[in-house]
Short mmCIF file of C-alpha atoms in Angstrom, two decimals:
data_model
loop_
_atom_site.label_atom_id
_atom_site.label_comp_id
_atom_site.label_asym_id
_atom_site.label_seq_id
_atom_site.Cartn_x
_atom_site.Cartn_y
_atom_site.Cartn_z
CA UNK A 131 -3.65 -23.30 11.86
CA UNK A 132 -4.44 -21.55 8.24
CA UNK A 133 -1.66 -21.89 5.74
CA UNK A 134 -1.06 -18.60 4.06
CA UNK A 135 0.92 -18.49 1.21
CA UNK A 136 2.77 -14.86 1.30
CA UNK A 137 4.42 -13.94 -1.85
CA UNK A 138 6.69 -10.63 -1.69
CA UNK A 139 8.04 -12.09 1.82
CA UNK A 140 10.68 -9.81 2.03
CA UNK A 141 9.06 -6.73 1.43
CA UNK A 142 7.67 -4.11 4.28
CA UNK A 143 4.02 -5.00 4.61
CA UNK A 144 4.84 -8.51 4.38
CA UNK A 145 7.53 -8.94 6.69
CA UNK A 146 5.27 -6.59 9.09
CA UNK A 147 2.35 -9.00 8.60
CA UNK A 148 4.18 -11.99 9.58
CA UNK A 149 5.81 -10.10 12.63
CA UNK A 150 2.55 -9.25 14.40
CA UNK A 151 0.87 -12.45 13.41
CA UNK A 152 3.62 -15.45 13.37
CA UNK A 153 1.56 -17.56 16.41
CA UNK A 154 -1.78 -16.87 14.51
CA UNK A 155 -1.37 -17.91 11.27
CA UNK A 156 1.16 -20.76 9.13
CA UNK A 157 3.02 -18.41 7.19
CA UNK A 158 4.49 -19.99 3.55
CA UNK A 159 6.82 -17.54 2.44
CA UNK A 160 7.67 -17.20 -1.09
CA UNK A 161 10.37 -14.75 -2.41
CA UNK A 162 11.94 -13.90 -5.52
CA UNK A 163 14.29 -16.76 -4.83
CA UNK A 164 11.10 -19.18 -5.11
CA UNK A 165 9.58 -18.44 -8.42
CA UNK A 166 9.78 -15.66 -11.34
CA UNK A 167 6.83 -13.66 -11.91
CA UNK A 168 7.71 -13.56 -15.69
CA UNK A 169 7.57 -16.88 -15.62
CA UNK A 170 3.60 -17.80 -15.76
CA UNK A 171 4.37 -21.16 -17.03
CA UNK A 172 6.77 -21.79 -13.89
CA UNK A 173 4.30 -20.13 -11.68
CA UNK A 174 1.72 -21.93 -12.39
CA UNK A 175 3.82 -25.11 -11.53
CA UNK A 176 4.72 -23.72 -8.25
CA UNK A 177 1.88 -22.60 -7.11
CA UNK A 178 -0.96 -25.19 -8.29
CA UNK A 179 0.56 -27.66 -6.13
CA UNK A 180 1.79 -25.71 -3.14
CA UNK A 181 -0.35 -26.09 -0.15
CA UNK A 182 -2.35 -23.04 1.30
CA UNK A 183 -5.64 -22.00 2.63
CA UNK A 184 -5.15 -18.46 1.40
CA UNK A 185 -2.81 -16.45 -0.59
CA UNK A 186 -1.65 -13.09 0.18
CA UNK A 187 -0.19 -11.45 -2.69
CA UNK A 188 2.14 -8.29 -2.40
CA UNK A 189 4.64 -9.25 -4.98
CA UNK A 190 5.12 -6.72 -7.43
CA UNK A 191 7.17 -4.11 -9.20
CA UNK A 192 5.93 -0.91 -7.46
CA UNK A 193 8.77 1.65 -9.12
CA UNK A 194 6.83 4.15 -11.23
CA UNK A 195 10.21 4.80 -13.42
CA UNK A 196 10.08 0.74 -13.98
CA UNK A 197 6.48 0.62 -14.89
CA UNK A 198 6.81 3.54 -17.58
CA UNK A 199 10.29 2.26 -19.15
CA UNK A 200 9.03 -1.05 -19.44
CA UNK A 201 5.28 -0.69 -19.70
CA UNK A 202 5.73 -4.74 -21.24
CA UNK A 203 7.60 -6.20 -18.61
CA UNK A 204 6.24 -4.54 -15.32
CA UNK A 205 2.52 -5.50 -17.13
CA UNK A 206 3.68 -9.29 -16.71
CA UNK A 207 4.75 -9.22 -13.28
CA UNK A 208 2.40 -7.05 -11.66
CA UNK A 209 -0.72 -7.99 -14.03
CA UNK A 210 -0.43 -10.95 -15.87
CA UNK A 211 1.50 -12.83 -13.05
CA UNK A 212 -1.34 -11.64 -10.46
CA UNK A 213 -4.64 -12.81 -12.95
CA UNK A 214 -2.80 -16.53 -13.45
CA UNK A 215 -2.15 -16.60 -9.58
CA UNK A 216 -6.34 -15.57 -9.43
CA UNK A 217 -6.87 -18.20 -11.61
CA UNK A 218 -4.89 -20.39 -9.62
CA UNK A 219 -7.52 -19.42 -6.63
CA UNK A 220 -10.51 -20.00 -8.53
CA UNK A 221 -9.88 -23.62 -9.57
CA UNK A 222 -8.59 -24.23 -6.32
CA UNK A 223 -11.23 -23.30 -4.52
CA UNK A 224 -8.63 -21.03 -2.53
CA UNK A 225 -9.22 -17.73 -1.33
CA UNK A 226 -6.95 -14.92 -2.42
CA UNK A 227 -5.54 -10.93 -0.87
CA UNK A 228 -4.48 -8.93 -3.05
CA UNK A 229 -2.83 -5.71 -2.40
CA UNK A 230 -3.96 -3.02 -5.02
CA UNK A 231 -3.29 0.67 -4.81
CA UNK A 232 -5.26 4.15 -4.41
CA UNK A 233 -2.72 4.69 -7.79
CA UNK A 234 -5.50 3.70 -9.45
CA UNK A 235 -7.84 6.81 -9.17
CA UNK A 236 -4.56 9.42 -9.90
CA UNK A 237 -6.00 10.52 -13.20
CA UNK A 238 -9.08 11.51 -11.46
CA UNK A 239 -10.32 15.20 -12.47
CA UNK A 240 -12.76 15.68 -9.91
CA UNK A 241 -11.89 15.49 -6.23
CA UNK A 242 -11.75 12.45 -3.89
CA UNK A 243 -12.38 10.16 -1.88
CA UNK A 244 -13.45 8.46 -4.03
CA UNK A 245 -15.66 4.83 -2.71
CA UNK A 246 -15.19 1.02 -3.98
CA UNK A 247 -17.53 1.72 -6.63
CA UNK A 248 -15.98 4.90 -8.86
CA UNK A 249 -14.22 3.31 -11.73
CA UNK A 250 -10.77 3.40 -11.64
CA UNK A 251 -8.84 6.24 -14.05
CA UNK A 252 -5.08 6.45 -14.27
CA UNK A 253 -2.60 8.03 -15.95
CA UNK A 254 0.15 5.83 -14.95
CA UNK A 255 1.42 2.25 -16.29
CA UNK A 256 1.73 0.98 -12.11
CA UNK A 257 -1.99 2.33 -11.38
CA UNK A 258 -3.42 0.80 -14.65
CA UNK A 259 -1.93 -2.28 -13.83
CA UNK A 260 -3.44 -2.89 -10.87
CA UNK A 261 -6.67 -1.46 -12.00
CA UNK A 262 -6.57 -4.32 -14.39
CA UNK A 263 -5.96 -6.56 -11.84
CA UNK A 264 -8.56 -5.07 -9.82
CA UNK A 265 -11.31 -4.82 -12.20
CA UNK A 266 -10.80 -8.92 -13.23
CA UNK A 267 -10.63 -10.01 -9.92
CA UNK A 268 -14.33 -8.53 -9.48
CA UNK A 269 -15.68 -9.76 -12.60
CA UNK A 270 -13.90 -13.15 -12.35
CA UNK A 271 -13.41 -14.72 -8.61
CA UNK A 272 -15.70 -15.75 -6.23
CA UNK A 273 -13.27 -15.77 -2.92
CA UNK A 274 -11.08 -12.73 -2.82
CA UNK A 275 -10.34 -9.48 -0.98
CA UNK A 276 -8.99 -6.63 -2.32
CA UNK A 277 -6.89 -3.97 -0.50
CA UNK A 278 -6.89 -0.60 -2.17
CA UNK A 279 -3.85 0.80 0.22
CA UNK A 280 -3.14 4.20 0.47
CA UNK A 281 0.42 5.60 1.01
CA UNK A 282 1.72 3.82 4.09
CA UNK A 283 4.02 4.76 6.12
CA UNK A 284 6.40 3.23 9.41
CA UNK A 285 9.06 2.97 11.22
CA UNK A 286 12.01 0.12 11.24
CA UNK A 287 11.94 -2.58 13.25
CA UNK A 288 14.59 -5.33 13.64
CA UNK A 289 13.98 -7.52 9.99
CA UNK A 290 11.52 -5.05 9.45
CA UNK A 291 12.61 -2.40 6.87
CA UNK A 292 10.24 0.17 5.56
CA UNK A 293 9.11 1.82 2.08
CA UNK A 294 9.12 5.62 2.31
CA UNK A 295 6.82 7.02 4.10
CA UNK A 296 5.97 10.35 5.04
CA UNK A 297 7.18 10.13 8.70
CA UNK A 298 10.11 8.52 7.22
CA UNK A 299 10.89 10.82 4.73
CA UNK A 300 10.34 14.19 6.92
CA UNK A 301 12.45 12.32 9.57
CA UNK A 302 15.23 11.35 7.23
CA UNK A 303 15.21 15.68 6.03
CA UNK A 304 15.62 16.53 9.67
CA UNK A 305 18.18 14.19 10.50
CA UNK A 306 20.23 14.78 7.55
CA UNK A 307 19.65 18.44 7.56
CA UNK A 308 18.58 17.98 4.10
CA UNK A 309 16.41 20.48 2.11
CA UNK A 310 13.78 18.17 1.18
CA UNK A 311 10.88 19.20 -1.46
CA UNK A 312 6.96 18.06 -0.82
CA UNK A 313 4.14 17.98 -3.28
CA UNK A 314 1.70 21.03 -2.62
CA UNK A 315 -0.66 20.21 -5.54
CA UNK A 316 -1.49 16.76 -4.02
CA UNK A 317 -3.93 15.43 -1.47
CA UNK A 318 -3.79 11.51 -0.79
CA UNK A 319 -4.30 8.98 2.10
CA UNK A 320 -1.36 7.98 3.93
CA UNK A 321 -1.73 5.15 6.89
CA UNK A 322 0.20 3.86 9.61
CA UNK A 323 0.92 0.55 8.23
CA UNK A 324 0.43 -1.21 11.92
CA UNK A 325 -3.08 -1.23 11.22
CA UNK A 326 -2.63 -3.97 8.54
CA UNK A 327 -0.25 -5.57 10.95
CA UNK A 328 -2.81 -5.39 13.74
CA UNK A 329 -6.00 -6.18 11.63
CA UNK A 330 -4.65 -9.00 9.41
CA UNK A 331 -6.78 -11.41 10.98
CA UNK A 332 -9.85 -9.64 10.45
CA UNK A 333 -8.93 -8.64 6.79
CA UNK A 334 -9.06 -12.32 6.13
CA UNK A 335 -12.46 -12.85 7.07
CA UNK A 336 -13.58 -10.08 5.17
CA UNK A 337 -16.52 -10.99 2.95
CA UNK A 338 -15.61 -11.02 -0.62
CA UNK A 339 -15.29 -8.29 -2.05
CA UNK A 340 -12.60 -4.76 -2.53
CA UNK A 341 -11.72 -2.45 0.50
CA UNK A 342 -9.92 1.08 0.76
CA UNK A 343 -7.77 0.52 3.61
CA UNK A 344 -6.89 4.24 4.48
CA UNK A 345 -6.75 6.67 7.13
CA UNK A 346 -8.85 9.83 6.30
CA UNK A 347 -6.86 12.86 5.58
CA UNK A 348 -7.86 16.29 4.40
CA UNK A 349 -4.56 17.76 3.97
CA UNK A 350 -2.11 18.33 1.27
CA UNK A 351 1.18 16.17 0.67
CA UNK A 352 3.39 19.27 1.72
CA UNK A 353 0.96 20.53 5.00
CA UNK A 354 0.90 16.77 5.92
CA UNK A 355 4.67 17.00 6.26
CA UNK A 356 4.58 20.23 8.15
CA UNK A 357 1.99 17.90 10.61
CA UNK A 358 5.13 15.44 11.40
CA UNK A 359 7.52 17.84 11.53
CA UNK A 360 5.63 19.98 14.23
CA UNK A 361 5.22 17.15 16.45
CA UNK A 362 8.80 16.21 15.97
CA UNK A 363 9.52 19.47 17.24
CA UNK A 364 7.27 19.35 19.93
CA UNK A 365 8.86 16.28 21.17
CA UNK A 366 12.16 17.75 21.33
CA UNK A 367 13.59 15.52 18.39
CA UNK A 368 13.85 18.69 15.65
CA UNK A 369 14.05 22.96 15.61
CA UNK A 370 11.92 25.11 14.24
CA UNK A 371 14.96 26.17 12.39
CA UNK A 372 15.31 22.89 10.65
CA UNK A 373 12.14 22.33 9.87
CA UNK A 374 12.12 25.69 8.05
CA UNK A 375 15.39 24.74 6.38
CA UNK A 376 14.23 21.27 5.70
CA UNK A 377 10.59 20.85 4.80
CA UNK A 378 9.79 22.76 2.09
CA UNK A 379 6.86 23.08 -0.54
CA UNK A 380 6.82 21.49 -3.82
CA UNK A 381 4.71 23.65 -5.82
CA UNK A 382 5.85 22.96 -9.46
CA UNK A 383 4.87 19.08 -9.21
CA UNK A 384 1.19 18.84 -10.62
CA UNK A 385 0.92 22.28 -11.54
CA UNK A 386 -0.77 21.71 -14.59
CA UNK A 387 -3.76 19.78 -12.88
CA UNK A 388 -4.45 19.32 -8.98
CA UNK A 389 -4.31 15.63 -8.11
CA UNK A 390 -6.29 14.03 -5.52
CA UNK A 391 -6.46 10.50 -5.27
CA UNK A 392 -8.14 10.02 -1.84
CA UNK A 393 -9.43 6.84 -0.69
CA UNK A 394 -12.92 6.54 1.02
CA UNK A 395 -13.03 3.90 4.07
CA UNK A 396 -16.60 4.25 5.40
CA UNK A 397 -17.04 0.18 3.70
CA UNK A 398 -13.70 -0.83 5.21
CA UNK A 399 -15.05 0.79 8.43
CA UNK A 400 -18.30 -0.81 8.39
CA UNK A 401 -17.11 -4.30 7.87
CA UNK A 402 -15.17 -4.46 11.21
CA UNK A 403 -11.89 -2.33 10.35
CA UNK A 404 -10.49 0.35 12.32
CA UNK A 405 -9.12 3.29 10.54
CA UNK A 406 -8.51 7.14 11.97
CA UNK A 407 -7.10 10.24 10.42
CA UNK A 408 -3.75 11.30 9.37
CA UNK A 409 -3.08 12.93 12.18
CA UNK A 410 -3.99 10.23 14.92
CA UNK A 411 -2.10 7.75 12.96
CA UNK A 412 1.55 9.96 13.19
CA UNK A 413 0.19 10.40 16.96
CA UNK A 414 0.43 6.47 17.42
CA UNK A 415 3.64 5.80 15.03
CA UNK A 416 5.50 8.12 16.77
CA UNK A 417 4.09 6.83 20.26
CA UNK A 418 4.83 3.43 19.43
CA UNK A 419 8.54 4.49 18.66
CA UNK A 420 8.88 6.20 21.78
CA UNK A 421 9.29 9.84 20.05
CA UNK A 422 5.89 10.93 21.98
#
């Protein structure tokens, strides 16, 4: 059975990960517990003799207030930490996932998607690091896959907890009855995150090489939360009233330039990996939670 190494064990795509795929793969799980990211000396020492077929790496410091009060810090674990685990790879002849972000593009003037090849522009310390990441991976390794992830989004599941997601967040609003603002000036990706669950397997036979692993979407940030609250509606779970009370637009955030960080998947697509749109993806979530 392959050995994978998971670092970030605890967090929502990894502890989804090892959910769906627990009698296919040999899951090592490292946590924070295991080894300090600051630490490259100490991670070297774990990792060069800790044995794995591949590593999936999702460990990293993904707070944009962290990552522009401590540009120095957050640039060691998420960057410098993530290059001397690549490194690691490389003279191990190991082959290495790592999870990179469609934050990379968000100081993009002209519209999106935007494919593998457009050079990454940011104007944030969390998108440049993984650009950096990103871009040395390419140069550098011979045996990797890269996973430029959009927003994703999910449900809980027993030892499953989720980051916020849209769904989340407009269900959250709703339940709480709580006035909740969404971005107008913003178009991105967002994907159910079951497809990495579901796909895992495949994404590690990928060729080498970096993906976008989103769902298509054509709508605003705001409009997509109008989407999920209509259907919540429709399945009897929320009012109109509350969804007029609740879900409101955002349209002071980005009103200086319109932001549009879309990721294209037609390569992602092509190599074997099925993606959908927006919409068919809070179709399935919701579905697969029993709210549909």
């Amino acid at each position: 059975m392959t050995r994978i190494a998971i670092t970030g064990a605890n967090g929502y795509l990894a502890s989804l990960v090892q959910t769906y795929n627990a009698g296919t793969f040999d899951f090592i799980r490292v946590s924070r517990s295991d080894v300090d990211y600051a630490d490259l000396n100490g991670l070297r020492s774990y990792f060069e003799v800790l044995d794995f077929d591949i590593l999936f790496h999702t460990a990293a410091n993904a707070t944009t207030a962290d990552c522009e009060n401590d540009p120095a810090g957050t640039h060691r674990v998420n960057c410098e930490a993530a290059i001397e685990l690549g490194r690691i790879c490389h003279e191990r002849g190991k082959r290495m996932i790592f999870i990179s972000t469609e934050q990379i593009y968000n100081g993009k003037h002209e519209p999106g998607p935007f494919s593998e090849s457009v050079e990454a522009e940011s104007v944030t310390n969390y998108g440049k690091q993984k650009a950096e990441v990103d871009a040395w991976m390419r140069a550098t390794m011979s045996d990797y896959v890269i996973l430029r992830l959009s927003w994703m989004f999910g449900m809980a599941l027993p030892h499953v907890k989720p980051s916020p997601g849209i769904v989340g967040n407009v269900v959250r609003a709703l339940r709480t009855n709580t006035p909740t603002l969404f971005t107008v000036n913003e178009k991105r990706c967002m994907t159910y995150a079951q497809h990495l669950a579901d796909q895992f397997a495949t994404t590690c036979e990928l060729p080498s090489g970096a993906y976008n692993f989103a769902s298509s979407n054509d709508l605003c940030t705001y409009d997509a939360a109008r989407v999920v609250a209509g259907k919540l509606v429709s399945a009897g779970i929320a009012t109109p009233d509350a969804v007029e009370r609740c879900i409101l637009p955002n349209t002071e955030r980005y009103a200086d330039r319109f932001r549009d960080f879309r990721l294209d998947n037609r390569k992602a697509v092509a190599a074997g990996i099925q993606l959908g749109t927006f919409e068919e993806d809070v179709d399935r979530c919701l579905a697969d939670f029993g709210w549909m």
